[in-house]
CSV table of C-alpha atoms in Angstrom, one decimal:
chain,number,residue,atom,x,y,z
A,236,LYS,CA,0.2,-9.4,16.5
A,237,ASN,CA,1.5,-7.9,13.1
A,238,GLN,CA,3.2,-10.3,11.2
A,239,VAL,CA,5.3,-7.8,9.5
A,240,GLU,CA,7.8,-5.7,11.8
A,241,GLN,CA,9.6,-3.1,10.4
A,242,SER,CA,12.2,-1.3,12.1
A,243,PRO,CA,13.3,1.7,12.8
A,244,GLN,CA,10.2,3.2,13.5
A,245,SER,CA,11.6,6.6,12.0
A,246,LEU,CA,15.3,7.7,11.2
A,247,ILE,CA,16.8,10.9,10.3
A,248,ILE,CA,19.6,11.0,8.7
A,249,LEU,CA,22.3,13.7,6.6
A,250,GLU,CA,22.2,13.9,2.7
A,251,GLY,CA,24.5,11.7,1.1
A,252,LYS,CA,24.6,8.9,3.9
A,253,ASN,CA,23.6,5.6,3.6
A,254,CYS,CA,21.0,3.8,5.6
A,255,THR,CA,19.3,0.4,6.2
A,256,LEU,CA,15.8,0.0,7.2
A,257,GLN,CA,14.5,-3.7,8.8
A,258,CYS,CA,11.6,-5.4,7.8
A,259,ASN,CA,10.8,-9.0,9.9
A,260,TYR,CA,8.3,-11.4,9.1
A,261,THR,CA,6.5,-14.5,10.1
A,262,VAL,CA,4.1,-14.3,7.4
A,263,SER,CA,3.8,-18.0,6.1
A,264,PRO,CA,3.7,-20.0,3.4
A,265,PHE,CA,6.0,-17.2,2.1
A,266,SER,CA,4.9,-16.2,-1.5
A,267,ASN,CA,6.6,-12.4,-1.8
A,268,LEU,CA,8.3,-9.5,-0.5
A,269,ARG,CA,7.6,-6.3,-1.7
A,270,TRP,CA,9.4,-2.5,-0.7
A,271,TYR,CA,7.5,0.2,-1.6
A,272,LYS,CA,7.9,4.5,-1.1
A,273,GLN,CA,5.2,6.3,0.1
A,274,ASP,CA,5.7,10.2,-0.3
A,275,THR,CA,3.3,12.1,2.1
A,276,GLY,CA,-0.1,12.5,0.7
A,277,ARG,CA,0.4,10.0,-2.4
A,278,GLY,CA,0.5,6.3,-3.3
A,279,PRO,CA,3.0,4.1,-2.7
A,280,VAL,CA,5.4,3.3,-5.7
A,281,SER,CA,7.1,0.2,-6.0
A,282,LEU,CA,10.7,-0.3,-5.6
A,283,THR,CA,11.7,-4.1,-5.2
A,284,ILE,CA,9.7,-7.3,-5.5
A,285,MET,CA,11.5,-10.5,-4.6
A,286,THR,CA,10.4,-14.4,-4.2
A,287,PHE,CA,11.6,-17.0,-1.9
A,288,SER,CA,14.6,-17.8,-4.5
A,289,GLU,CA,16.1,-14.3,-4.8
A,290,ASN,CA,18.1,-12.8,-1.9
A,291,THR,CA,19.0,-9.3,-3.1
A,292,LYS,CA,17.7,-7.0,-5.9
A,293,SER,CA,18.6,-3.4,-6.8
A,294,ASN,CA,16.6,-0.5,-7.9
A,295,GLY,CA,19.1,2.3,-8.3
A,296,ARG,CA,20.3,3.5,-5.0
A,297,TYR,CA,17.7,1.0,-3.5
A,298,THR,CA,19.0,-2.4,-3.0
A,299,ALA,CA,16.6,-5.2,-1.4
A,300,THR,CA,17.6,-8.4,0.6
A,301,LEU,CA,15.7,-11.4,1.8
A,302,ASP,CA,16.9,-14.0,3.9
A,303,ALA,CA,13.9,-16.7,3.7
A,304,ASP,CA,15.5,-18.8,6.1
A,305,THR,CA,15.6,-16.0,9.1
A,306,LYS,CA,12.6,-14.2,7.4
A,307,GLN,CA,14.1,-11.2,7.4
A,308,SER,CA,14.6,-8.4,4.6
A,309,SER,CA,16.6,-4.9,4.4
A,310,LEU,CA,16.3,-2.0,2.3
A,311,HIS,CA,19.3,-0.4,2.1
A,312,ILE,CA,19.4,3.2,0.8
A,313,THR,CA,22.7,4.4,-0.6
A,314,ALA,CA,24.2,8.2,-1.1
A,315,SER,CA,20.6,9.3,0.3
A,316,GLN,CA,19.0,12.2,-1.3
A,317,LEU,CA,16.7,15.0,0.2
A,318,SER,CA,13.8,13.2,-1.8
A,319,ASP,CA,14.7,10.2,-0.6
A,320,SER,CA,12.6,11.7,2.7
A,321,ALA,CA,9.4,9.3,2.8
A,322,SER,CA,8.0,6.5,4.4
A,323,TYR,CA,9.2,3.2,3.4
A,324,ILE,CA,6.5,0.2,3.4
A,325,CYS,CA,7.5,-3.6,3.7
A,326,VAL,CA,4.6,-5.6,2.2
A,327,VAL,CA,4.8,-9.7,2.6
A,328,SER,CA,2.5,-11.9,0.6
A,329,ALA,CA,1.1,-15.1,2.1
A,330,PHE,CA,1.1,-18.0,-0.5
A,331,ASN,CA,-2.3,-19.3,0.0
A,332,SER,CA,-5.7,-19.3,-1.7
A,333,GLY,CA,-6.5,-15.5,-1.2
A,334,TYR,CA,-2.5,-14.3,-1.6
A,335,ALA,CA,-3.3,-12.3,1.5
A,336,LEU,CA,-1.0,-8.9,1.8
A,337,ASN,CA,0.5,-8.2,5.2
A,338,PHE,CA,1.7,-4.6,5.8
A,339,GLY,CA,4.2,-3.4,8.0
A,340,LYS,CA,3.7,0.0,9.5
A,341,GLY,CA,6.4,1.4,7.7
A,342,THR,CA,10.0,3.5,8.2
A,343,SER,CA,9.9,7.1,8.1
A,344,LEU,CA,13.0,8.6,6.8
A,345,LEU,CA,13.7,11.9,7.0
A,346,VAL,CA,17.2,12.9,4.8
A,347,THR,CA,18.5,16.6,5.8
A,348,PRO,CA,20.6,18.9,4.4
B,49,GLY,CA,5.2,0.5,-16.2
B,50,ALA,CA,1.7,-0.1,-15.4
B,51,VAL,CA,-0.5,2.5,-13.8
B,52,VAL,CA,-3.4,2.9,-11.8
B,53,SER,CA,-5.6,6.0,-12.0
B,54,GLN,CA,-7.4,7.4,-8.9
B,55,HIS,CA,-9.5,10.3,-8.7
B,56,PRO,CA,-10.4,12.8,-7.5
B,57,SER,CA,-7.5,13.4,-5.7
B,58,ARG,CA,-8.9,15.4,-3.3
B,59,VAL,CA,-12.8,16.2,-2.3
B,60,ILE,CA,-13.8,18.2,0.4
B,61,CYS,CA,-17.5,17.8,1.0
B,62,LYS,CA,-20.6,18.7,3.6
B,63,SER,CA,-21.2,16.0,6.3
B,64,GLY,CA,-24.1,13.8,5.3
B,65,THR,CA,-23.5,13.9,1.4
B,66,SER,CA,-22.0,11.1,-0.2
B,67,VAL,CA,-18.6,10.7,-2.1
B,68,LYS,CA,-17.6,8.5,-5.0
B,69,ILE,CA,-14.0,7.8,-5.9
B,70,GLU,CA,-12.6,5.7,-8.9
B,71,CYS,CA,-9.7,3.5,-9.4
B,72,ARG,CA,-8.8,2.4,-12.8
B,73,SER,CA,-6.3,0.1,-13.9
B,74,LEU,CA,-4.8,1.9,-17.2
B,75,ASP,CA,-2.8,-0.7,-18.9
B,76,PHE,CA,-3.9,-3.9,-18.1
B,77,GLN,CA,-6.7,-6.1,-16.2
B,78,ALA,CA,-6.8,-6.2,-13.0
B,79,THR,CA,-8.3,-9.0,-10.9
B,80,THR,CA,-8.3,-8.0,-7.5
B,81,MET,CA,-9.0,-4.4,-6.3
B,82,PHE,CA,-8.1,-3.2,-2.5
B,83,TRP,CA,-9.4,-0.2,-0.9
B,84,TYR,CA,-7.0,0.9,1.9
B,85,ARG,CA,-7.7,4.2,4.3
B,86,GLN,CA,-5.1,5.8,5.9
B,87,PHE,CA,-5.0,8.4,8.8
B,88,PRO,CA,-1.8,10.6,9.3
B,89,LYS,CA,1.8,9.0,9.8
B,90,GLN,CA,-0.5,5.8,10.0
B,91,SER,CA,-0.2,2.6,8.1
B,92,LEU,CA,-2.1,1.7,5.3
B,93,MET,CA,-5.4,-0.6,6.7
B,94,LEU,CA,-7.3,-2.7,4.1
B,95,MET,CA,-10.8,-2.1,3.9
B,96,ALA,CA,-12.2,-4.3,1.6
B,97,THR,CA,-10.8,-6.8,-1.5
B,98,SER,CA,-13.1,-7.1,-4.6
B,99,ASN,CA,-13.0,-9.2,-7.2
B,100,GLU,CA,-14.6,-8.3,-10.6
B,101,GLY,CA,-18.1,-9.2,-10.8
B,102,SER,CA,-18.5,-10.1,-7.5
B,103,LYS,CA,-19.4,-8.8,-4.1
B,104,ALA,CA,-16.4,-7.0,-2.2
B,105,THR,CA,-15.3,-9.0,1.1
B,106,TYR,CA,-14.9,-6.2,3.9
B,107,GLU,CA,-12.6,-6.2,6.9
B,108,GLN,CA,-13.6,-6.7,10.2
B,109,GLY,CA,-15.2,-3.5,11.3
B,110,VAL,CA,-15.8,-2.0,7.8
B,111,GLU,CA,-19.3,-1.1,7.7
B,112,LYS,CA,-20.4,-2.3,4.2
B,113,ASP,CA,-23.5,-0.2,3.8
B,114,LYS,CA,-21.0,3.0,4.7
B,115,PHE,CA,-18.6,2.2,1.9
B,116,LEU,CA,-20.0,0.9,-1.0
B,117,ILE,CA,-17.5,-0.9,-3.6
B,118,ASN,CA,-18.3,-1.8,-7.0
B,119,HIS,CA,-15.8,-3.7,-9.4
B,120,ALA,CA,-18.0,-3.8,-12.2
B,121,SER,CA,-15.2,-4.3,-14.8
B,122,LEU,CA,-11.7,-5.5,-14.9
B,123,THR,CA,-10.1,-1.9,-15.3
B,124,LEU,CA,-12.6,-0.2,-13.0
B,125,SER,CA,-13.5,-0.1,-9.3
B,126,THR,CA,-15.4,2.7,-7.2
B,127,LEU,CA,-15.7,3.3,-3.4
B,128,THR,CA,-18.7,5.5,-2.7
B,129,VAL,CA,-18.6,7.1,1.1
B,130,THR,CA,-22.0,7.2,1.7
B,131,SER,CA,-23.3,9.7,4.5
B,132,ALA,CA,-20.3,11.3,5.0
B,133,HIS,CA,-19.3,12.4,8.3
B,134,PRO,CA,-15.8,14.3,9.5
B,135,GLU,CA,-14.7,11.2,11.3
B,136,ASP,CA,-14.9,9.6,7.9
B,137,SER,CA,-12.1,12.4,6.5
B,138,SER,CA,-9.0,10.4,5.5
B,139,PHE,CA,-6.4,9.2,2.7
B,140,TYR,CA,-8.2,6.5,0.6
B,141,ILE,CA,-6.0,4.6,-1.8
B,142,CYS,CA,-6.6,2.1,-4.2
B,143,SER,CA,-4.6,-0.8,-5.6
B,144,ALA,CA,-4.8,-3.3,-8.0
B,145,ARG,CA,-3.3,-6.8,-8.6
B,146,VAL,CA,-3.0,-8.9,-11.6
B,147,GLY,CA,-3.7,-12.6,-11.0
B,148,ARG,CA,-2.6,-13.8,-7.8
B,149,GLY,CA,1.0,-12.9,-8.0
B,150,GLU,CA,3.8,-10.6,-8.3
B,151,LYS,CA,1.9,-7.5,-9.7
B,152,LEU,CA,0.6,-5.0,-7.5
B,153,PHE,CA,0.2,-1.6,-8.1
B,154,PHE,CA,-1.3,1.5,-6.1
B,155,GLY,CA,-3.3,4.4,-7.0
B,156,SER,CA,-2.0,8.1,-6.2
B,157,GLY,CA,-4.8,8.3,-3.4
B,158,THR,CA,-7.8,10.6,-2.5
B,159,GLN,CA,-7.7,13.0,0.5
B,160,LEU,CA,-11.2,13.6,1.7
B,161,SER,CA,-12.0,15.9,4.0
B,162,VAL,CA,-15.9,16.3,5.5
B,163,LEU,CA,-17.0,19.5,7.0
């Protein structure tokens, strides 16, 4: 079973609207959680990274939250733009000898005019 | 910010030929580099992890003789797809990590099409 589950699998919203993407994980012991944006045919680009002690981090119109107790994270996108259409990937790193990376399957976001 | 350069961005080759993909960390030394493949609308699938100067660790189901990984320096790793076949057609991405911690950067990916 995948240790990082993202929801929804896909999402369509109107330009200008807000949306929230979810990431639940079971990775333990926890090291950090990252959100990436991946445009089609491109490599992922980092949006935010949070460690255990951080519960919110913003990057422009992107705000990530982390609840390490419930092992949940969300990515909130404010005032969406057409260029926000992409896949958003949650990656959780384990605090072990290999610092293994665990990838969610991503949420595909489509912003329409 | 840190940059990982991946080349080529797109390659088309004939079945049976070998293709080399390069991944360079431009302004930092990457302790560990990772190689992934990604099919359309699918998530990234880790193929192998390589540490500079040592043999790569391959994920289950990934043929090490098919996908040769060389990590000769702290700034360069290469993936060679040997005797490529159409089923090897995919999007290949590298990433580079500094130490064991927070800094993880991805290349821009290589679209391989085998005819």
